[in-house]
Short mmCIF file of C-alpha atoms and ligand atoms in Angstrom, two decimals:
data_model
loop_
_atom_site.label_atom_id
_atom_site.label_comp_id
_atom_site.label_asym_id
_atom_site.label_seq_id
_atom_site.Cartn_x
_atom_site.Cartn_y
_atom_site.Cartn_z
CA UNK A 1 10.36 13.78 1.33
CA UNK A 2 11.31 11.11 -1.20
CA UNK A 3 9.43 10.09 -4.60
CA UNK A 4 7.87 6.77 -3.75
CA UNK A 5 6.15 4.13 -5.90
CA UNK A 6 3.68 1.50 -4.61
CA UNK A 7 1.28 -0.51 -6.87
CA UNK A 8 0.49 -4.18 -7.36
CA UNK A 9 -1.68 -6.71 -9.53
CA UNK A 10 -3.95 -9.30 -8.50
CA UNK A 11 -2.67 -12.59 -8.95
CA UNK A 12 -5.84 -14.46 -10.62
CA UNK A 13 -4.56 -14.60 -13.68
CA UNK A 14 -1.53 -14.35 -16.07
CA UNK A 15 -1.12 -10.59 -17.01
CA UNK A 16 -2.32 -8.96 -20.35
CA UNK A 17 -1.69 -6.44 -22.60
CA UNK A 18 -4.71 -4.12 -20.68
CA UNK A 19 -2.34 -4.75 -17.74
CA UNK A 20 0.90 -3.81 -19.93
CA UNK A 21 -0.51 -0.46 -21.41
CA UNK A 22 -2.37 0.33 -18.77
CA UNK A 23 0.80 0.33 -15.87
CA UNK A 24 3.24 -2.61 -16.16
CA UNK A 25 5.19 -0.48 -19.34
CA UNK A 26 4.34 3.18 -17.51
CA UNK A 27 6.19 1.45 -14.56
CA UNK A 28 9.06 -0.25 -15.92
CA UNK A 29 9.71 3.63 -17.60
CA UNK A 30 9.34 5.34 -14.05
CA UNK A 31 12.06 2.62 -12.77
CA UNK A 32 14.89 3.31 -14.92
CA UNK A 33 13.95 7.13 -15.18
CA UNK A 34 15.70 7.25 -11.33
CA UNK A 35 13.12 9.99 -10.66
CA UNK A 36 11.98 7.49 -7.69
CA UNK A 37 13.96 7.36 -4.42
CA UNK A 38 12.12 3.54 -3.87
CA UNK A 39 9.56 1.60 -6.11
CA UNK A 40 7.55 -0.99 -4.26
CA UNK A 41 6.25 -3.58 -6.98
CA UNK A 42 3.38 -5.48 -4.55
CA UNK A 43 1.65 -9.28 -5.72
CA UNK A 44 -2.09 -8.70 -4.18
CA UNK A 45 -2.55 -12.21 -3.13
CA UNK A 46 -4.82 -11.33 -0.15
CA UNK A 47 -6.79 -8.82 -1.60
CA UNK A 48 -7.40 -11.95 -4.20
CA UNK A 49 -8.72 -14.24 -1.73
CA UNK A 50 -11.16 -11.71 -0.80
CA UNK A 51 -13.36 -12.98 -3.50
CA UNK A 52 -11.51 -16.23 -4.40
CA UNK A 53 -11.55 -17.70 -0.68
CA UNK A 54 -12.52 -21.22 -1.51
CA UNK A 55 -10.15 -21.31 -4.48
CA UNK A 56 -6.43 -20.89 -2.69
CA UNK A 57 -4.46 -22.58 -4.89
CA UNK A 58 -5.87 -20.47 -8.05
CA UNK A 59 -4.23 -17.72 -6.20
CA UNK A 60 -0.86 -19.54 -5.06
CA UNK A 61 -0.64 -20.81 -8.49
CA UNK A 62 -0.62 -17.19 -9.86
CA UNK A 63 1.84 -15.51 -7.80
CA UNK A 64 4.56 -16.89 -10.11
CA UNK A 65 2.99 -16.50 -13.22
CA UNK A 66 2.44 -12.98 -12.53
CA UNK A 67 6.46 -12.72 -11.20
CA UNK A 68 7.60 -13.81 -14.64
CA UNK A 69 5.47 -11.43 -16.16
CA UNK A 70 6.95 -8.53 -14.04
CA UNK A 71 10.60 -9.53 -14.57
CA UNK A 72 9.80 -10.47 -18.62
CA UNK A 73 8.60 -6.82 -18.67
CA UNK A 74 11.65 -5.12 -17.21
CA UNK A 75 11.31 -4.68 -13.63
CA UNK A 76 14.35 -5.39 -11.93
CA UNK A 77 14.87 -6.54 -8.27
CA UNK A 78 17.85 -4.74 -8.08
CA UNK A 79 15.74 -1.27 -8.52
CA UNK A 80 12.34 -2.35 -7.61
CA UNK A 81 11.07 -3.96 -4.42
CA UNK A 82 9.01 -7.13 -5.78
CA UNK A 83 6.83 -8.30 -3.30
CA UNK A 84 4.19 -10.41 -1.90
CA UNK A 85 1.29 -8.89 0.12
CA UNK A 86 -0.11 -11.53 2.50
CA UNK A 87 3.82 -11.62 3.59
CA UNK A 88 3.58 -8.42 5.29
CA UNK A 89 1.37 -8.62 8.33
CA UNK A 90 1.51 -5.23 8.94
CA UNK A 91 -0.35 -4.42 6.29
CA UNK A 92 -3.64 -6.38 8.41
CA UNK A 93 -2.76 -4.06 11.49
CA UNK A 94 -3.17 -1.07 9.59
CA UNK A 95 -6.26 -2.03 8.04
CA UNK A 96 -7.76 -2.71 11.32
CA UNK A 97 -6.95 0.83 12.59
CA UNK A 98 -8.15 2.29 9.22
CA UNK A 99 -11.45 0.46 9.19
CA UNK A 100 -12.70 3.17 12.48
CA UNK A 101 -11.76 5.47 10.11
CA UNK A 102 -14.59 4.49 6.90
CA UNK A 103 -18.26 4.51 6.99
CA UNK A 104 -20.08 1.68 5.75
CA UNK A 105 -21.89 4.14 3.06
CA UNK A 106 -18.57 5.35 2.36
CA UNK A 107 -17.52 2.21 1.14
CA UNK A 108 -21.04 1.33 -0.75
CA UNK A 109 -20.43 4.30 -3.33
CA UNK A 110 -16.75 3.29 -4.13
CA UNK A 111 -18.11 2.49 -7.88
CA UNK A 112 -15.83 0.53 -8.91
CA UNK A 113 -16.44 -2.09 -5.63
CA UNK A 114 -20.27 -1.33 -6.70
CA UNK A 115 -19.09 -2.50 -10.12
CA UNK A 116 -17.59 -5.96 -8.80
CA UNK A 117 -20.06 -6.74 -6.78
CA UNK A 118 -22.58 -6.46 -9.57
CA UNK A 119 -20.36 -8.55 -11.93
CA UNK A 120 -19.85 -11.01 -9.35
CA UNK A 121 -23.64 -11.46 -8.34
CA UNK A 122 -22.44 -11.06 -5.29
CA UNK A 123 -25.38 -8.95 -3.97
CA UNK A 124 -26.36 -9.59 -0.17
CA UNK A 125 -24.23 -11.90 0.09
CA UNK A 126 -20.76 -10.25 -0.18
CA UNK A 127 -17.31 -11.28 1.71
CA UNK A 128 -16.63 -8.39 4.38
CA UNK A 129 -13.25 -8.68 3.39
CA UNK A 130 -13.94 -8.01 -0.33
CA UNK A 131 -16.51 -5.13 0.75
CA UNK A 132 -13.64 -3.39 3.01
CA UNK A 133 -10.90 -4.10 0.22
CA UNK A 134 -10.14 -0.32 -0.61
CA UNK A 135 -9.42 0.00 3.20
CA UNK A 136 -6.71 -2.79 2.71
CA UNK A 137 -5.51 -0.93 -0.36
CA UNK A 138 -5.38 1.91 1.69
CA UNK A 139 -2.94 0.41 3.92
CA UNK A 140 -0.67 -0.93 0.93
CA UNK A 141 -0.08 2.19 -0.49
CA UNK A 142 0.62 4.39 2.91
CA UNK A 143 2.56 1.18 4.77
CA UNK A 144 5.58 2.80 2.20
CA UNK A 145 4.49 6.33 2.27
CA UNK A 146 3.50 6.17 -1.32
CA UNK A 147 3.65 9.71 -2.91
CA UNK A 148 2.89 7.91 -6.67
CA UNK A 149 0.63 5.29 -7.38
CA UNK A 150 0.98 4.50 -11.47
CA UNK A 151 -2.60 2.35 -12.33
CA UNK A 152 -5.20 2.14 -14.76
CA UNK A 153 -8.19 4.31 -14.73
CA UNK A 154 -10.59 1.41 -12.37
CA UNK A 155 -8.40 2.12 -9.76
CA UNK A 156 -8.97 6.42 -9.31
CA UNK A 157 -11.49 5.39 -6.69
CA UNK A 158 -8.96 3.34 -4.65
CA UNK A 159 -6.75 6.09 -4.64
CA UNK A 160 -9.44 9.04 -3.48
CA UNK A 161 -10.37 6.14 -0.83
CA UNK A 162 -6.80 6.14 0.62
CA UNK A 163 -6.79 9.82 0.32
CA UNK A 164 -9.47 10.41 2.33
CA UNK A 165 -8.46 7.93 4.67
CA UNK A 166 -4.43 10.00 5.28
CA UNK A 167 -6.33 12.97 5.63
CA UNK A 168 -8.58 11.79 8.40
CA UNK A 169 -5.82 9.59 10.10
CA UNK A 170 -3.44 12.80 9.57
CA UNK A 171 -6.15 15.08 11.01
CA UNK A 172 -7.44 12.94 14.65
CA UNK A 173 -4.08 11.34 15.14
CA UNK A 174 -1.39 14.27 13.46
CA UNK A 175 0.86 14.67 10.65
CA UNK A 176 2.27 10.70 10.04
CA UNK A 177 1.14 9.42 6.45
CA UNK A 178 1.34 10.55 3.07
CA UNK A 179 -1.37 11.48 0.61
CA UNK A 180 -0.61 9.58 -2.03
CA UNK A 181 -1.25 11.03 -6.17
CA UNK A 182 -2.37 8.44 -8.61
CA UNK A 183 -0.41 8.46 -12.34
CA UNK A 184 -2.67 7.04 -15.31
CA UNK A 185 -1.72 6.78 -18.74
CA UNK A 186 -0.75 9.66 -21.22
CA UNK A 187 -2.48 7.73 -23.84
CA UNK A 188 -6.37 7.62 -23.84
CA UNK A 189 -6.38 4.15 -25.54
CA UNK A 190 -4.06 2.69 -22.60
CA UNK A 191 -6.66 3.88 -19.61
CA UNK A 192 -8.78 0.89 -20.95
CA UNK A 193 -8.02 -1.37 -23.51
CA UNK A 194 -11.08 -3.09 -24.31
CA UNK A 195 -11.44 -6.93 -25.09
CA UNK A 196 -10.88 -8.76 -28.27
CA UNK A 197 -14.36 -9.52 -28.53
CA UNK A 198 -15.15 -4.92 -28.17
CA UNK A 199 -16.48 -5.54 -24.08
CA UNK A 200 -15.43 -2.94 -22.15
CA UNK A 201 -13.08 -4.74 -19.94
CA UNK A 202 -10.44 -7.34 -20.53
CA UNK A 203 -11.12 -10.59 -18.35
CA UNK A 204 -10.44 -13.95 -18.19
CA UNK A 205 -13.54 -15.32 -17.22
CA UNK A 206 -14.89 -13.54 -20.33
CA UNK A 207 -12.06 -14.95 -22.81
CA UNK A 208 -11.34 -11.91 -24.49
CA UNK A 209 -7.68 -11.41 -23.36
CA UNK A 210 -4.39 -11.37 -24.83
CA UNK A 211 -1.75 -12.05 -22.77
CA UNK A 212 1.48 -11.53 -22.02
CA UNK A 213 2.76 -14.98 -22.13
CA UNK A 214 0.93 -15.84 -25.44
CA UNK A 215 2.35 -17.56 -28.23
CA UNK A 216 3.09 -15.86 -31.40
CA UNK A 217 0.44 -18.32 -32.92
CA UNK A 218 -2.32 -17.33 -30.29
CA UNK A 219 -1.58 -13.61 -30.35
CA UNK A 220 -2.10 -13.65 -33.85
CA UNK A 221 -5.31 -16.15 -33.91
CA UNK A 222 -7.02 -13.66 -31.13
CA UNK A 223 -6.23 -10.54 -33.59
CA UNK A 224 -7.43 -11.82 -36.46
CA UNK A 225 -11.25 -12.70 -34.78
CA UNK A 226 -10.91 -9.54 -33.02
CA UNK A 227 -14.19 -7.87 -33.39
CA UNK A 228 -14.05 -4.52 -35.31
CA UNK A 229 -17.26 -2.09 -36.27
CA UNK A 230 -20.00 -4.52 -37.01
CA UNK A 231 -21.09 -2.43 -39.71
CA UNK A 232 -17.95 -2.48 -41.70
CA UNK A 233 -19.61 -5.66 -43.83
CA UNK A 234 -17.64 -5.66 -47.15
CA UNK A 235 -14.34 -3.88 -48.08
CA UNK A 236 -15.92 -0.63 -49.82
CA UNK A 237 -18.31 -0.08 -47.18
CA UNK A 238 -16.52 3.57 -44.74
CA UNK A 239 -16.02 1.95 -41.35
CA UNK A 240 -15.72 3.36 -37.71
CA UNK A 241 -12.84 3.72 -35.84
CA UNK A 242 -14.36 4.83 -32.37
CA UNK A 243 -14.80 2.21 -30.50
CA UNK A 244 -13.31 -0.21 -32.60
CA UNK A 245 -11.36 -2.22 -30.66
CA UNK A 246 -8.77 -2.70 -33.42
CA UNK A 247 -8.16 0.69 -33.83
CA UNK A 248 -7.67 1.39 -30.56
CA UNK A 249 -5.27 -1.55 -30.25
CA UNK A 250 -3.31 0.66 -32.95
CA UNK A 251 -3.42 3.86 -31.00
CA UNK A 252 -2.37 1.97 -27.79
CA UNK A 253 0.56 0.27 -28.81
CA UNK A 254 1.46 1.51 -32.98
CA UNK A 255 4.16 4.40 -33.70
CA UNK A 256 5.27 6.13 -37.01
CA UNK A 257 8.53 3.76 -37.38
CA UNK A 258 5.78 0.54 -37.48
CA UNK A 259 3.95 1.83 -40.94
CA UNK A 260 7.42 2.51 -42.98
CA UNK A 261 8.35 -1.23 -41.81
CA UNK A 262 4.97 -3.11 -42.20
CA UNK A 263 2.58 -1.22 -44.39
CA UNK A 264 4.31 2.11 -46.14
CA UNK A 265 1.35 2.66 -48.28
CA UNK A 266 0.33 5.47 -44.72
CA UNK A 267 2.67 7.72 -43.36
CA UNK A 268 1.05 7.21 -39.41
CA UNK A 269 -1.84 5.88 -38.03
CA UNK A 270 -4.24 9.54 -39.11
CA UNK A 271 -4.15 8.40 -42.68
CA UNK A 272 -4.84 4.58 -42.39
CA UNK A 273 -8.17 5.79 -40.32
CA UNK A 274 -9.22 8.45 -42.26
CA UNK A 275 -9.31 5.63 -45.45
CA UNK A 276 -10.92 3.18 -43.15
CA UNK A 277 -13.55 5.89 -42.53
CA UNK A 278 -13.96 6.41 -46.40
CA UNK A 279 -14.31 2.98 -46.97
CA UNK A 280 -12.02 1.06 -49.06
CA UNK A 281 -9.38 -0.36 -46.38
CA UNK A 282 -10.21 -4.43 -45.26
CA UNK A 283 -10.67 -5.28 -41.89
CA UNK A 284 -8.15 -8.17 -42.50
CA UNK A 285 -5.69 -5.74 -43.76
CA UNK A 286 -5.52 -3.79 -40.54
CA UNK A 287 -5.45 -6.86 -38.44
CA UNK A 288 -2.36 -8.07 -40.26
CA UNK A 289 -0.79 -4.65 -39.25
CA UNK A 290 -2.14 -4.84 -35.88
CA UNK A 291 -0.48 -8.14 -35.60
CA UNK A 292 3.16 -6.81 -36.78
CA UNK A 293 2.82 -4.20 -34.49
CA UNK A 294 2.02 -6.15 -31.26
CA UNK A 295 4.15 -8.81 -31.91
CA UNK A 296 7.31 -6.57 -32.31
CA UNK A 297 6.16 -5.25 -28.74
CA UNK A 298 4.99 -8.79 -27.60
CA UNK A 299 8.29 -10.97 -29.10
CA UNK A 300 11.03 -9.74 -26.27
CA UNK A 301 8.65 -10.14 -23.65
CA UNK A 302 7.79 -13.65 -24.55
CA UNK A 303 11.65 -14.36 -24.57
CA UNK A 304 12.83 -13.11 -21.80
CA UNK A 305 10.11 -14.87 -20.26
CA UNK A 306 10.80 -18.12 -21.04
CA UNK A 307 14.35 -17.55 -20.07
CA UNK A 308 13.57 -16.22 -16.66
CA UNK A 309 11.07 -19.61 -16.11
CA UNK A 310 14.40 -21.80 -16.30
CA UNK A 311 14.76 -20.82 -13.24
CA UNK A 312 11.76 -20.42 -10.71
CA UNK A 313 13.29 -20.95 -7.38
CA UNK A 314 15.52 -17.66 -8.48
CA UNK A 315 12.19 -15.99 -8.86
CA UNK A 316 10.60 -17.14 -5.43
CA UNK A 317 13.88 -15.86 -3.92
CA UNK A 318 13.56 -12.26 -5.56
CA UNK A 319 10.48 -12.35 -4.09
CA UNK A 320 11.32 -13.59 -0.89
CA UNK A 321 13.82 -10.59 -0.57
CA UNK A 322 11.51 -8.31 -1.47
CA UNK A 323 9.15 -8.78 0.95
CA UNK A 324 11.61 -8.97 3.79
CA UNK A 325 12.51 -5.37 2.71
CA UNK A 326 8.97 -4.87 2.60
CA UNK A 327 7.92 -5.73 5.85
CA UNK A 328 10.93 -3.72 7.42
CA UNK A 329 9.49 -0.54 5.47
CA UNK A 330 5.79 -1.20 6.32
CA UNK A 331 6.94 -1.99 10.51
CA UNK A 332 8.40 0.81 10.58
CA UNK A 333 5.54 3.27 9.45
CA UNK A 334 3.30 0.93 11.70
CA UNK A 335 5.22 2.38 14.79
CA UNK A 336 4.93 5.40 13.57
CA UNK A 337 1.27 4.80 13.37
CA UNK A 338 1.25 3.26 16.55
CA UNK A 339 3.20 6.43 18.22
CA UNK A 340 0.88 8.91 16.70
CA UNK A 341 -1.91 6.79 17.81
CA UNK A 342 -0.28 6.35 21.33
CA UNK A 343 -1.27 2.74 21.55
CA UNK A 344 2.65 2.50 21.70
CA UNK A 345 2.42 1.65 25.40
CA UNK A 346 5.86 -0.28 26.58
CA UNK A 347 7.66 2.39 24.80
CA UNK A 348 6.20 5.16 26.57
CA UNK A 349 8.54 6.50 29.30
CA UNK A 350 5.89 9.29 30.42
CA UNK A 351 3.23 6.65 30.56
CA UNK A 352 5.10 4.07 32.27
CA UNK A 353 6.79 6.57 34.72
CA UNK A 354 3.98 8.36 35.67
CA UNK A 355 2.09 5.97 37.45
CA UNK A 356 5.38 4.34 39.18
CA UNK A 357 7.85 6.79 41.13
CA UNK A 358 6.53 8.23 44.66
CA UNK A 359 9.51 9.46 46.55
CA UNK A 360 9.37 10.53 49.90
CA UNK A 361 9.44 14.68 51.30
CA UNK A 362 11.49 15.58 54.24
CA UNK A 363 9.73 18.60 55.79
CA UNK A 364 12.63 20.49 56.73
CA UNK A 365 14.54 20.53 53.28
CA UNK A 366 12.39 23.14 51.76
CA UNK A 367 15.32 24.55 49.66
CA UNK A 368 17.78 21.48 48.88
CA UNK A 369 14.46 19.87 48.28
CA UNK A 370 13.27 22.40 45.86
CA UNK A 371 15.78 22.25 43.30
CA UNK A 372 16.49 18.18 43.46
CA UNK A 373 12.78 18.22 42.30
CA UNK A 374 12.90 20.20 39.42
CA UNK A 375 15.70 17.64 38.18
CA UNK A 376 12.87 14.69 39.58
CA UNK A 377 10.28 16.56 37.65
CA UNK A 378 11.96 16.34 34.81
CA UNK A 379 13.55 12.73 34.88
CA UNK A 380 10.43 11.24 36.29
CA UNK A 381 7.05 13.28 35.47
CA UNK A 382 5.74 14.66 38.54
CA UNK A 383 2.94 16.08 39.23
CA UNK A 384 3.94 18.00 42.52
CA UNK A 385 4.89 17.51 45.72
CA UNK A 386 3.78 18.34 49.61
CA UNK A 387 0.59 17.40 50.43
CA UNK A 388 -0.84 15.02 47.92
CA UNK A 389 -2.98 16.94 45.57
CA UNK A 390 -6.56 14.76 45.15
CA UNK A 391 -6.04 15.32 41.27
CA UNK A 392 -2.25 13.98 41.24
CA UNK A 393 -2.05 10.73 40.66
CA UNK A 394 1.10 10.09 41.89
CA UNK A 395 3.57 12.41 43.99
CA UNK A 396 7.28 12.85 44.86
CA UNK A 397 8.15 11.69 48.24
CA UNK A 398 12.02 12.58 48.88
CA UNK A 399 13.97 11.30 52.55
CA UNK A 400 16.28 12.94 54.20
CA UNK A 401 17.76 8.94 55.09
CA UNK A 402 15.88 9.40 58.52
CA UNK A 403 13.33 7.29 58.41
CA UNK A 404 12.60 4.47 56.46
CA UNK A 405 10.83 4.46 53.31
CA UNK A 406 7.48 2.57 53.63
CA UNK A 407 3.92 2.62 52.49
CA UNK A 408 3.15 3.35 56.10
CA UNK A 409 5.36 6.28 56.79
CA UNK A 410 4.44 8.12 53.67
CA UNK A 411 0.84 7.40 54.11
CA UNK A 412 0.84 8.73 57.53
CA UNK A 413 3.57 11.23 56.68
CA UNK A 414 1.92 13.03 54.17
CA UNK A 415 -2.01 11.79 54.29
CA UNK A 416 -1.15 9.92 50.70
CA UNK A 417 -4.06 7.43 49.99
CA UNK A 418 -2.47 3.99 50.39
CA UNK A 419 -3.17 2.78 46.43
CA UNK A 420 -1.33 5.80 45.50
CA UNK A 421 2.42 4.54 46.85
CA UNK A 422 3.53 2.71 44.14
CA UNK A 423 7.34 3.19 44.77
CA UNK A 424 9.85 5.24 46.66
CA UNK A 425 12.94 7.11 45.73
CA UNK A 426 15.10 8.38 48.20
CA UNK A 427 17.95 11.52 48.18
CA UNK A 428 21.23 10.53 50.03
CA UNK A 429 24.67 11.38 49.95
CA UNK A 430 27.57 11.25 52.21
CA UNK A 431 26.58 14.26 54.23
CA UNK A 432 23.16 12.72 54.14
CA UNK A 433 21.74 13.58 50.56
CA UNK A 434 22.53 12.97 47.19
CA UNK A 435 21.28 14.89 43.84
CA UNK A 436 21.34 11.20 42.91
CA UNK A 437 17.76 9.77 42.65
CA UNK A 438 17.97 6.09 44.19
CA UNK A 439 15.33 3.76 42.66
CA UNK A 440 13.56 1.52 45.90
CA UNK A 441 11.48 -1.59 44.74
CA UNK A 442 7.85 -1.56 44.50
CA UNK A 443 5.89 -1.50 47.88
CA UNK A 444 3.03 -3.62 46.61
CA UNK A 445 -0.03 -4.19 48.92
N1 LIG B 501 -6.68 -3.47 -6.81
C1 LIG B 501 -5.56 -3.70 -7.66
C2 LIG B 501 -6.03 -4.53 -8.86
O1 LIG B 501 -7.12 -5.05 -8.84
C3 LIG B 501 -4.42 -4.41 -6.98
C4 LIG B 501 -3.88 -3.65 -5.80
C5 LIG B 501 -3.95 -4.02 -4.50
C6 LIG B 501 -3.23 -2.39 -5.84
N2 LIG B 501 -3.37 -3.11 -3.71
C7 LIG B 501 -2.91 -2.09 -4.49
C8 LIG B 501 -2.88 -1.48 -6.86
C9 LIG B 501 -2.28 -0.89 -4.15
C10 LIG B 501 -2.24 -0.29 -6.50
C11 LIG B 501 -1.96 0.00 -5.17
O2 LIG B 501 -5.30 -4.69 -9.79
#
C-alpha cells in the first residue's frame, strides 16, 4: 500500500503564519522528502459554505488567495495534487453513504464542532451541513485512501471521526478504505500559535493574525503591539515566558543561526528567556528580534508570491488539473465503495443473469444434459434444473431442437410458474445439440 497525503484549508481567509507552522511548512517538507507515493493538497470550499452559505463570493474570492499562498510556500503542482473540493462530486456521494454510518450524539461530542458552534452562536439553529461536516471530511480524506493526514492539533477529532467511520464501513461492508494516521507538529509552539493580541486562536474575525501575504511594514507593526506578559511593566521587572505569545512566536519559528546574525549578545533562545525571567531584557528588544526572525522566514514567501500573482489564470489552471486528477482518484474508490456496498447494480453479471436465463430440459438427455449444465451453471448462475424448485427463482430449461421454445411449452413442460420464464436458451448442433448456449429473446407476458 502506498504513503498517501490528503489535507486542505478553508478558503475564508488569506492563510497565516498559525496555518504555516502549524501544516503548510510540515507539508511542503513531506513533498520534497519523496517519502509519499501521492500528496493530495485539497481547497475546502464546500465545507466553507457550510457556515458561510449566504456569503458565496467570500468563499470564491478566497480560493485564489489561498492558491498563491500554497504555491508561495513551496508546493508544487508537479509533485502535489492542488485541488478544489466542491469540484469533486464524489466526495457528496460518499458522504451520503457515510452519514448511515454516524449517530447524531456521535457527532454532538466532536469538541471541536462543539467549539464552533459555540463561537458562532450558532446554538439551535445550526446548518445540517455544518453539523455533519466531519462526515464530509471523512469522505475527503478516504476518497484518496489517505494513510497521512499532516494538520494542526483542532483537527485530531476530524481524524478519530474518519477513523471510526473506515472501521465501521470496513467492518458491515469489508476490507475497502484506509484508516487514515494524523501527523501534527514536532514543535509544541507550532500545534497552536496563539494570536497577536495572546487569544488562544488565530482568526480573522478577531484581528489578531499575521499573514502570509503581509507586508514587511504590517508584519512588523502587528509584532511590535503584540501582547506579551501583562505583568512585565518596566524593563527591570522578571517577566514570563509561558504563555507569552512572543516567546512562543520565538520557539515556533527562531533557530541558533538567527541570534549570531540579529542579537549575539545569547547564544540560543534558553539564555534570552532565562534573562527575560530575571528581569532586565525589554519587551521592545525581543520584538525587534522577533521581527528579524519572521521576516527572514516571511521575505521569500512574500516574493514568490507576488511573482506567482502575475499570473492568475496559470494558477486557476494548476488547479483545474488538479482536480481533474482528483476526481479520477476519488471515482475510482467510489466504485470500489459502490462494489463493496453492492449498490453496483448494471455491473453485476450474477445479479443481472440470475433473474434472466431459463433454458429449456429435454427429458431424455439425462447425461449430455448433465454436463452442458455444469458449463450453464457456471456461465449463467443456475440454481438447478428438472422440476422447478419453489425456492429457485429461475431454472435452466435446455431443448433438444424438438419443440419450440415458448412460455407455454415450458410452463406446461415442466409445471414452471408463468412469471418465472424470463428467457430461453436452447442446445443445438448439427447432430441436433450444441455445447454452444444460444441466447433466445425475452418471452415477455
Ligand atoms: N477542516 C479543515 C480546516 O478547517 C479543512 C479540511 C477539510 C481538511 N477537509 C479536510 C483538512 C481533510 C484535512 C483533511 O482547516
Amino acid at each position: 500500500m502506498g504513503k498517501i497525503i490528503l489535507t486542505g484549508d478553508r478558503p475564508t481567509g488569506r492563510l497565516h503564519v498559525g496555518h504555516y507552522v502549524g501544516s503548510l511548512k510540515r507539508r511542503v517538507e513531506l513533498q520534497d522528502s519523496g517519502e509519499f507515493d501521492e500528496i493530495y493538497i485539497m481547497i475546502a470550499d464546500a465545507q466553507a459554505l457550510t457556515d458561510n452559505a449566504d456569503n458565496p463570493e467570500k468563499v470564491r474570492q478566497n480560493i485564489i488567495e489561498v492558491a498563491l499562498d500554497y504555491l508561495a510556500c513551496g508546493l508544487d503542482p508537479a509533485k502535489s495534487v492542488l485541488f478544489i473540493q466542491s469540484q469533486i462530486p464524489e466526495l457528496c456521494e460518499m458522504t451520503f453513504y457515510y452519514m448511515d454510518l454516524v449517530t447524531v450524539s456521535r457527532l454532538q461530542r466532536n469538541p471541536t464542532v462543539k467549539s464552533e458552534i459555540q463561537m458562532r452562536n450558532f446554538e439551535a439553529s445550526i446548518p445540517v451541513g455544518f453539523f455533519t461536516y466531519p462526515i464530509s471530511q471523512a469522505a475527503d480524506i478516504t476518497a484518496f485512501k489517505a494513510t497521512t493526514v499532516p494538520v494542526g492539533e483542532d483537527q485530531a477529532p476530524m481524524i478519530e471521526q474518519t477513523r471510526e467511520i473506515v472501521h465501521k464501513f470496513n467492518s458491515v461492508y469489508g476490507d475497502t478504505l484506509v484508516e487514515p494516521d494524523i501527523l501534527l507538529p514536532d514543535n509544541k509552539a507550532c500545534l497552536r500559535l496563539p494570536g497577536i493580541d495572546g487569544k488562544a486562536k488565530m482568526s480573522k474575525s478577531l484581528g489578531n493574525c499575521i499573514y502570509l501575504s503581509d507586508t514587511e511594514a504590517e508584519v512588523k507593526k502587528k509584532i511590535m503591539s503584540m501582547f506579551t506578559d501583562p505583568n512585565h511593566l518596566r524593563v527591570e521587572d522578571p517577566g514570563q515566558v509561558e504563555g507569552n505569545p512572543v516567546f512562543i512566536y520565538l520557539d515556533a519559528f527562531c533557530r541558533d543561526g538567527h541570534f549570531a546574525e540579529y542579537l549575539p549578545d545569547y547564544k540560543n533562545l534558553d539564555e534570552l528567556k532565562a534573562h527575560y525571567m530575571r528581569g532586565g531584557l525589554g519587551d521592545v528588544k525581543v520584538k525587534k528580534f522577533l521581527n528579524n526572525v519572521l521576516q527572514d522566514e516571511l521575505r521569500p514567501i512574500r516574493e514568490r508570491r507576488k511573482e506567482i500573482a502575475q499570473d492568475i489564470p496559470a494558477v486557476y489552471q494548476i488547479l483545474e488539473e488538479g482536480s481533474r486528477n482528483a476526481k479520477a482518484k476519488a471515482a475510482e474508490t467510489l466504485a470500489e465503495m459502490k462494489r463493496a456496498m453492492k449498490i453496483n447494480y448494471f455491473e453485476d453479471k450474477e445479479l443481472i443473469a440470475f433473474h434472466k436465463d431459463i433454458i429449456r430440459i429435454h427429458k431424455t438427455h439425462k447425461e449430455f444434459l448433465t454436463g452442458s449444465l455444469k458449463y450453464l451453471y457456471a456461465e449463467y448462475n443456475v440454481i438447478g434444473y428438472g422440476r422447478f424448485n419453489k425456492e429457485a427463482q429461475s431454472v435452466i430449461l435446455v431443448n433438444n431442437n424438438d419443440y419450440e421454445v415458448t412460455k407455454e411449452v415450458s410452463v406446461w413442460y415442466l409445471g414452471i410458474p408463468k412469471e418465472c420464464v424470463l428467457n430461453c436458451l436452447m442446445l443445438t448442433t448439427s447432430e441436433g445439440y450444441s455445447t454452444e448456449p444460444k441466447q433466445y429473446p425475452v418471452i415477455s407476458g
